[in-house]
Short mmCIF file of C-alpha atoms in Angstrom, two decimals:
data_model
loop_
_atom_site.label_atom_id
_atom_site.label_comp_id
_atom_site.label_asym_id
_atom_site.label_seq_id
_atom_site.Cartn_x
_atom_site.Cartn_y
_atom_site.Cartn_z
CA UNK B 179 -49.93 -44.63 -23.71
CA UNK B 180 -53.48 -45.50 -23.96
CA UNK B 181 -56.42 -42.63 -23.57
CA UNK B 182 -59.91 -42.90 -23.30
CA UNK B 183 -62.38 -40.68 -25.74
CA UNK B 184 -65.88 -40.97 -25.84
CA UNK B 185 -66.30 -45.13 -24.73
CA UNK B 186 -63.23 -46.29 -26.42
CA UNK B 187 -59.96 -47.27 -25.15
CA UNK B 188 -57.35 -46.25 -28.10
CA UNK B 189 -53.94 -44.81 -28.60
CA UNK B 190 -52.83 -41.53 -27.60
CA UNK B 191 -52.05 -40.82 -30.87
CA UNK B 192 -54.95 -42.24 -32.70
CA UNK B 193 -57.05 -39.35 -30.93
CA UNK B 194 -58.96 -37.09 -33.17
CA UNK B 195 -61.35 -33.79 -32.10
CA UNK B 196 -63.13 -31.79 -34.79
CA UNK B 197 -61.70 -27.98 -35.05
CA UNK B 198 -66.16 -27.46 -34.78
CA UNK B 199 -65.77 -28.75 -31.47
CA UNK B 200 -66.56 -25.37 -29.49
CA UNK B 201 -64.08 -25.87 -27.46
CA UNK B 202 -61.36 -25.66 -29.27
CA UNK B 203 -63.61 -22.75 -31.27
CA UNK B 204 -64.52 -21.03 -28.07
CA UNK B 205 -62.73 -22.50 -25.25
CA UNK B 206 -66.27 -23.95 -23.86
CA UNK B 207 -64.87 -26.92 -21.90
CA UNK B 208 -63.70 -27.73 -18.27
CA UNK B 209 -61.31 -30.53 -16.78
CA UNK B 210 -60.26 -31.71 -13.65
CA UNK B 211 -56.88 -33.11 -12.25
CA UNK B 212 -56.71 -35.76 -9.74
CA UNK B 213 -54.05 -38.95 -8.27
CA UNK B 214 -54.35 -42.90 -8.50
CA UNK B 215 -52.67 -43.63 -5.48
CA UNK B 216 -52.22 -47.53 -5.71
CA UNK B 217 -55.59 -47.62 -7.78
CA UNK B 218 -57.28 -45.47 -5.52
CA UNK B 219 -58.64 -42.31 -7.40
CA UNK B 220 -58.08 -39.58 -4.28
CA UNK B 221 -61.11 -36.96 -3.42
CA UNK B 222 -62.93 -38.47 -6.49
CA UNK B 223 -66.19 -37.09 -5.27
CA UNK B 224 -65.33 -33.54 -5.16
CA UNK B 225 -63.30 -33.82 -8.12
CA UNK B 226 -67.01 -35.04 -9.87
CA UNK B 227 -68.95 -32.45 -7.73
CA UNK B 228 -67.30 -29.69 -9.01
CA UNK B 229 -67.02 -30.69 -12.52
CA UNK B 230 -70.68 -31.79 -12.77
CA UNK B 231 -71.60 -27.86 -11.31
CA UNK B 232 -69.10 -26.29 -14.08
CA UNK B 233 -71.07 -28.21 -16.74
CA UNK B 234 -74.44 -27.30 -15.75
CA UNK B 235 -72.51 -23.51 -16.05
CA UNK B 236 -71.65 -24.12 -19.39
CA UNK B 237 -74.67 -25.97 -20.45
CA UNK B 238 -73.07 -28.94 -21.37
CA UNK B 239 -75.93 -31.61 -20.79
CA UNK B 240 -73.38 -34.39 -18.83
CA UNK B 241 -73.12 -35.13 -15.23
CA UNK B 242 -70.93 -38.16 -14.09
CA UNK B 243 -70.98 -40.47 -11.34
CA UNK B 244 -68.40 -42.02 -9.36
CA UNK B 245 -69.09 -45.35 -10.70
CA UNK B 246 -69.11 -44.29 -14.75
CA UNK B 247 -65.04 -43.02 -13.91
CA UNK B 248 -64.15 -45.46 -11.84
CA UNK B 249 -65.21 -47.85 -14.44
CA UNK B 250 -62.92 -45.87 -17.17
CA UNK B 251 -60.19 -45.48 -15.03
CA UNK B 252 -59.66 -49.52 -14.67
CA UNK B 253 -59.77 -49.96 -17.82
CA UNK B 254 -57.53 -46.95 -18.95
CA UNK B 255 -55.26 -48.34 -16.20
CA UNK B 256 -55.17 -51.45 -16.99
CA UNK B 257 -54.46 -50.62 -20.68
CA UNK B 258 -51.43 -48.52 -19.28
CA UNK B 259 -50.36 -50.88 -16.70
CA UNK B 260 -50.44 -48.03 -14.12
CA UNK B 261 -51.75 -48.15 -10.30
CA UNK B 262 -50.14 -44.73 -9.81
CA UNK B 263 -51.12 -42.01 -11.91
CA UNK B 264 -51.88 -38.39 -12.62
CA UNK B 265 -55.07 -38.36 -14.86
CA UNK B 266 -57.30 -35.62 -16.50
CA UNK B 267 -60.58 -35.70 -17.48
CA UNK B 268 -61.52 -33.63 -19.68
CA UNK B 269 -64.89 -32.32 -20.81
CA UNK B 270 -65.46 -29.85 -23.79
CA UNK B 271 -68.33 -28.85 -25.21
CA UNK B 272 -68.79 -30.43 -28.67
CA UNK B 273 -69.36 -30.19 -32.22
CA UNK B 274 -71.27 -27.40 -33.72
CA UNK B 275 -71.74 -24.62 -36.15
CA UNK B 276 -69.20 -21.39 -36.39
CA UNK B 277 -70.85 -18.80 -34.30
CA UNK B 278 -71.61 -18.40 -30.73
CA UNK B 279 -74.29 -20.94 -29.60
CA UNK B 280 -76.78 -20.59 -26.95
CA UNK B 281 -78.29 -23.76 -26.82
CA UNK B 282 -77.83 -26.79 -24.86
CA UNK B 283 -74.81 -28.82 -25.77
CA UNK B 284 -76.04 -32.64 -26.12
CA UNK B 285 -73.01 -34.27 -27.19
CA UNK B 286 -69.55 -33.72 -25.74
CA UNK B 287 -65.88 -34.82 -26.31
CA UNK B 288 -65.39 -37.29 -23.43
CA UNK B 289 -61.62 -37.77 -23.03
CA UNK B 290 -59.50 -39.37 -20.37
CA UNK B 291 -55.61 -38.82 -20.19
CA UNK B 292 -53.45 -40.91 -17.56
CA UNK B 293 -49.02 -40.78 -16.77
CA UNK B 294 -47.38 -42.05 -14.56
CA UNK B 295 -47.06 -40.57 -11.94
CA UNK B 296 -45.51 -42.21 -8.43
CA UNK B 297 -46.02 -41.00 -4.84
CA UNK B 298 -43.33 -38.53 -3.46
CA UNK B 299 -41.30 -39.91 -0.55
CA UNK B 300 -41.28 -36.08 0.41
CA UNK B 301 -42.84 -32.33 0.39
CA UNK B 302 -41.69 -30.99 -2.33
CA UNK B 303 -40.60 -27.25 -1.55
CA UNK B 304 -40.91 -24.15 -3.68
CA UNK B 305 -39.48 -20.95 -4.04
CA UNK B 306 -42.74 -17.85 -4.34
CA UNK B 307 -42.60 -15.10 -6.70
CA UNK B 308 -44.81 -12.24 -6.58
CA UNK B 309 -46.04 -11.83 -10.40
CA UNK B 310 -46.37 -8.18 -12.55
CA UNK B 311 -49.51 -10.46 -14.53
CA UNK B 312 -52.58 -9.43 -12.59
CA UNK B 313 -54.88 -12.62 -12.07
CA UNK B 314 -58.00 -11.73 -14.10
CA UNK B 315 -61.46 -11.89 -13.03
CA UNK B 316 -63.35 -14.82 -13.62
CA UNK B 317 -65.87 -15.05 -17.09
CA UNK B 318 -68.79 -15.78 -14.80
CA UNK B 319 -70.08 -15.46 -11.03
CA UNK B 320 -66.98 -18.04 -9.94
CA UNK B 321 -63.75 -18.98 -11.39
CA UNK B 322 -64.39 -22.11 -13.53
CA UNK B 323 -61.59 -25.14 -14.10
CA UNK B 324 -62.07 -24.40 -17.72
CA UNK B 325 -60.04 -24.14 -20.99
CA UNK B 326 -59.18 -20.35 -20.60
CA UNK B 327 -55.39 -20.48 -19.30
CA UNK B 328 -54.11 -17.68 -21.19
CA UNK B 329 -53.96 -15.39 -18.05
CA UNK B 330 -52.45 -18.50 -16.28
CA UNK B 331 -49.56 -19.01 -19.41
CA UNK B 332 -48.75 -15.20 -19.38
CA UNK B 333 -48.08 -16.00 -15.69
CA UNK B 334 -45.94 -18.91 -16.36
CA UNK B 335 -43.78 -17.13 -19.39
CA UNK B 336 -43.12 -14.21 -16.69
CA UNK B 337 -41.22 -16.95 -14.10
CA UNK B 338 -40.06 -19.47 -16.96
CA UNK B 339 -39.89 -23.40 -16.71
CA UNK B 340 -38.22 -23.54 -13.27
CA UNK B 341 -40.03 -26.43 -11.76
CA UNK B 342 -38.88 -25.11 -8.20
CA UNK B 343 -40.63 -21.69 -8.45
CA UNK B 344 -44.31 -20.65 -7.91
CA UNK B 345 -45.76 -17.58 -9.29
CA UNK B 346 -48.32 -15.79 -7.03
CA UNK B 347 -51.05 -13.82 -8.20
CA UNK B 348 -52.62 -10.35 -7.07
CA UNK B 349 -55.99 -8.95 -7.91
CA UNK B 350 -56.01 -6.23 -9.61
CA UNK B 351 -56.95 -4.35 -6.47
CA UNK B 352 -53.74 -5.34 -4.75
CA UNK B 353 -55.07 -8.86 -2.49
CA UNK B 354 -53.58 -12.02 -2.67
CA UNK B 355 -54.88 -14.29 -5.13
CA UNK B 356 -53.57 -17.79 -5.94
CA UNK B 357 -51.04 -19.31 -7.76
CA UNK B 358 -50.45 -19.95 -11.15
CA UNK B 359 -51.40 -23.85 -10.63
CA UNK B 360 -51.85 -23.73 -6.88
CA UNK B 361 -54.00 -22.36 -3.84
CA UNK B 362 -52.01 -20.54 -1.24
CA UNK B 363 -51.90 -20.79 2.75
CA UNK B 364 -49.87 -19.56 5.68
CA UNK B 365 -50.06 -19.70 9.66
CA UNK B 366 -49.62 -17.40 12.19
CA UNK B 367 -50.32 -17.53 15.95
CA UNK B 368 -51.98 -21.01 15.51
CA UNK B 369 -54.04 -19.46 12.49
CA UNK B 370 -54.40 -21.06 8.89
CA UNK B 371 -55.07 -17.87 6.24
CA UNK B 372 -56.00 -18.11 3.03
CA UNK B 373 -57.92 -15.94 0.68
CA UNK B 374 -61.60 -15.94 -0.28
CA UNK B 375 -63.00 -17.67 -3.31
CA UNK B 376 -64.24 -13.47 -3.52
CA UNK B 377 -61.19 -12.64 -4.55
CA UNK B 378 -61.68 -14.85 -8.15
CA UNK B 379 -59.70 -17.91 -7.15
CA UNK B 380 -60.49 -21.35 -8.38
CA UNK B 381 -61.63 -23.38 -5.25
CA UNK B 382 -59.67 -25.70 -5.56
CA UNK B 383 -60.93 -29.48 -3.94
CA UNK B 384 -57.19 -29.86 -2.10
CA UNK B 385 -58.05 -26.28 -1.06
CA UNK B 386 -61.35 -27.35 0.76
CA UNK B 387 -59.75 -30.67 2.12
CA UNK B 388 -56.94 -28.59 3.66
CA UNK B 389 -59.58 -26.40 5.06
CA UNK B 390 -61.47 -29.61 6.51
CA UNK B 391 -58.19 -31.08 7.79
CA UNK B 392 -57.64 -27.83 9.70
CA UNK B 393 -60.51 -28.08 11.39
CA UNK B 394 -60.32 -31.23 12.05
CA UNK B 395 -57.08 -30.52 13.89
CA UNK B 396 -58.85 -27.97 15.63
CA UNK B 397 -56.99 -25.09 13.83
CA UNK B 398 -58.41 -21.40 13.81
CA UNK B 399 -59.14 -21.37 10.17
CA UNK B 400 -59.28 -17.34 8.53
CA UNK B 401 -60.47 -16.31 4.77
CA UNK B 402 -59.80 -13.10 3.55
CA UNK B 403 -58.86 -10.18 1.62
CA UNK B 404 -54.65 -9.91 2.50
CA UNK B 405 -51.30 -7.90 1.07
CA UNK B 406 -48.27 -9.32 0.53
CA UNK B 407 -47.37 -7.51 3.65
CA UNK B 408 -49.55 -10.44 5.68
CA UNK B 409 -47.86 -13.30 4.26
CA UNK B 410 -44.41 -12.25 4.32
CA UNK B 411 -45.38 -11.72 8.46
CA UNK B 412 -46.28 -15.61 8.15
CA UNK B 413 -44.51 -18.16 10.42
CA UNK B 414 -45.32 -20.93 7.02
CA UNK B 415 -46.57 -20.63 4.03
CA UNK B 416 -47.19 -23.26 1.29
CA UNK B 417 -49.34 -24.13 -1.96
CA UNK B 418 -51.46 -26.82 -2.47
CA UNK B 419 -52.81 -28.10 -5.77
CA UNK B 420 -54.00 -31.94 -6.26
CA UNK B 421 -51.18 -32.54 -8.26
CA UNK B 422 -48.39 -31.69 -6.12
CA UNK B 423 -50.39 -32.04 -2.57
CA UNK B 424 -49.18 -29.65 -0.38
CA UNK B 425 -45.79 -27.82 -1.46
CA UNK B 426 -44.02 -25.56 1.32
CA UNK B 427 -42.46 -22.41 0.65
CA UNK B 428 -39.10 -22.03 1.10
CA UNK B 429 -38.28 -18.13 0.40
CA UNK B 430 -40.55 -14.99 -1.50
CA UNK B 431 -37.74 -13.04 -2.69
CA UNK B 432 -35.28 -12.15 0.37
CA UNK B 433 -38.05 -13.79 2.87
CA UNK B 434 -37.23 -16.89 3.80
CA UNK B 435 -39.85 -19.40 5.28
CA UNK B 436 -38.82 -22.94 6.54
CA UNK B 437 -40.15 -24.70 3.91
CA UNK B 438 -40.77 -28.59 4.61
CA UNK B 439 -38.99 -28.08 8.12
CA UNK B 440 -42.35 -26.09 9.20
CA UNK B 441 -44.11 -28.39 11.78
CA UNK B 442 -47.76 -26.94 11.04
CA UNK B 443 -47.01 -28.08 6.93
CA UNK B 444 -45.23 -31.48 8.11
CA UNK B 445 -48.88 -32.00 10.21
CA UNK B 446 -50.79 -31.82 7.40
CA UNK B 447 -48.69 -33.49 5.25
CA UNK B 448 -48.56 -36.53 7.65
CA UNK B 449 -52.15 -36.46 7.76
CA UNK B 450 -52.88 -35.59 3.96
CA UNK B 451 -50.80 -38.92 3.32
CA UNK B 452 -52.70 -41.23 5.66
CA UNK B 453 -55.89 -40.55 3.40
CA UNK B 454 -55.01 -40.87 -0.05
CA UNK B 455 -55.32 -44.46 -0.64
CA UNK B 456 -58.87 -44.14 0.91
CA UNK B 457 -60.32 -40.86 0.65
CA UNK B 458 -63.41 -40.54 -1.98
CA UNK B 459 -64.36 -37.31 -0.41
CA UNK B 460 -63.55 -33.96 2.08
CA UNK B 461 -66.79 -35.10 3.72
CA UNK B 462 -65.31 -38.19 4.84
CA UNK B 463 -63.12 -36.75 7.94
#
């Protein structure tokens, strides 16, 4: 596979960062996740709105547009032969001196990774697990996509490499969080919950387009502070990340939910699918 660093097209393995590059010193860096649907880079513009925000966080002096990616991700895919493809783009900080820095960072690592990655025919469904790990509170005002996943790994190692299972995290005050790699939703009595960005969650951009197809749909749509108690009351419940799209759940422990047979998920799903091949932005519907 081919990968894109800093306005060269090379091989994967031909990449090279500096260990002064802060972050891999200091974990100063932030990336987003999005699909290639059939060439089609999916929510593109939020992906780019949020990362361009996170950077002026960090003081990384970078902003992209949609034409600068768009014009790496042809060429990356046409290097890798790909039209469908998960791809991360990923920003850190740069090159400097040992020791916390509190200038402006002028020149970043640029890097662009692409796999294969083809549409599913179906929902996927997983299986929810209430985690011990406490989600922990964000290093600034909001929770960046940054290069701090230790709390996120801890998660992981508690529920192992079962690709059918989703860890969900609590505040340390007893609410609903997220998941480990995923926002989380449920419905009941014709009402879409999920919790507050207040609670330390990433917002995550197939968060706010689920939001926007709800009320689109004309769905009551609630954020909040919830218990477990609230959920397990749900009717549905599933995660969404903009990996995996929207991912019913099937069962928390002995509480079963009817997973992709849930007509409220199947709705969005249907209509989730109908935009990817054209969808540069939430905004758009």
């Amino acid at each position: 596979m081919f990968v894109y660093m800093n306005g060269q097209i090379i091989k994967q393995d031909e990449v090279r960062i500096s260990p002064f590059d802060h972050g891999f010193l200091y974990g100063l860096g932030v990336f987003e996740t999005f699909r290639l649907y059939n060439g089609h880079p999916f929510l593109l513009d939020d992906h780019l709105e949020r990362l361009n925000k996170s950077l002026e966080t960090l003081m990384i002096e970078r902003a992209f547009t949609r034409d600068e990616i768009m014009e790496i991700v042809i060429s990356l895919s046409n290097a890798n032969e790909l039209k469908d493809a998960y791809i991360r783009l990923n920003v850190s900080a740069g090159n400097g001196e040992i020791g916390l820095q509190t200038d402006v960072y002028k020149k970043p690592n640029v890097i662009m990774f692409q796999k294969p990655l083809q549409p599913p025919k179906e929902m996927q469904e997983k299986e929810g697990v209430w985690l011990e790990t406490k989600r922990n509170t964000p290093e600034l005002s909001e929770r960046l996509k940054s290069h701090h996943y230790l709390n996120n790994i801890a998660a992981k190692r508690e529920i192992g490499n079962d690709l059918r299972k989703e860890g969900i995290f609590f505040t340390s005050e007893g609410f609903i969080a997220e998941g480990i790699v995923s926002n989380v939703f449920w419905i009941k009595g014709g009402t879409l919950y999920t919790p507050t960005i207040e609670t330390g969650i990433l917002n995550g951009v197939t968060r706010q387009l689920v939001m926007a197809l709800a009320k689109k749909n004309g769905w009551r749509m609630e954020e909040g502070y919830y218990k477990k108690e609230q959920l397990l009351e749900a009717e549905e419940a599933f995660f969404t990340n903009s990996i995996q799209e929207i991912v019913p759940i099937v069962c928390i422990n002995s509480r079963v939910f009817p997973g992709r047979k849930g007509k409220h998920a199947k709705n969005l799903y249907e209509d989730y699918s109908l935009h990817r091949e054209e969808l540069w932005s939430r905004n758009q519907l």
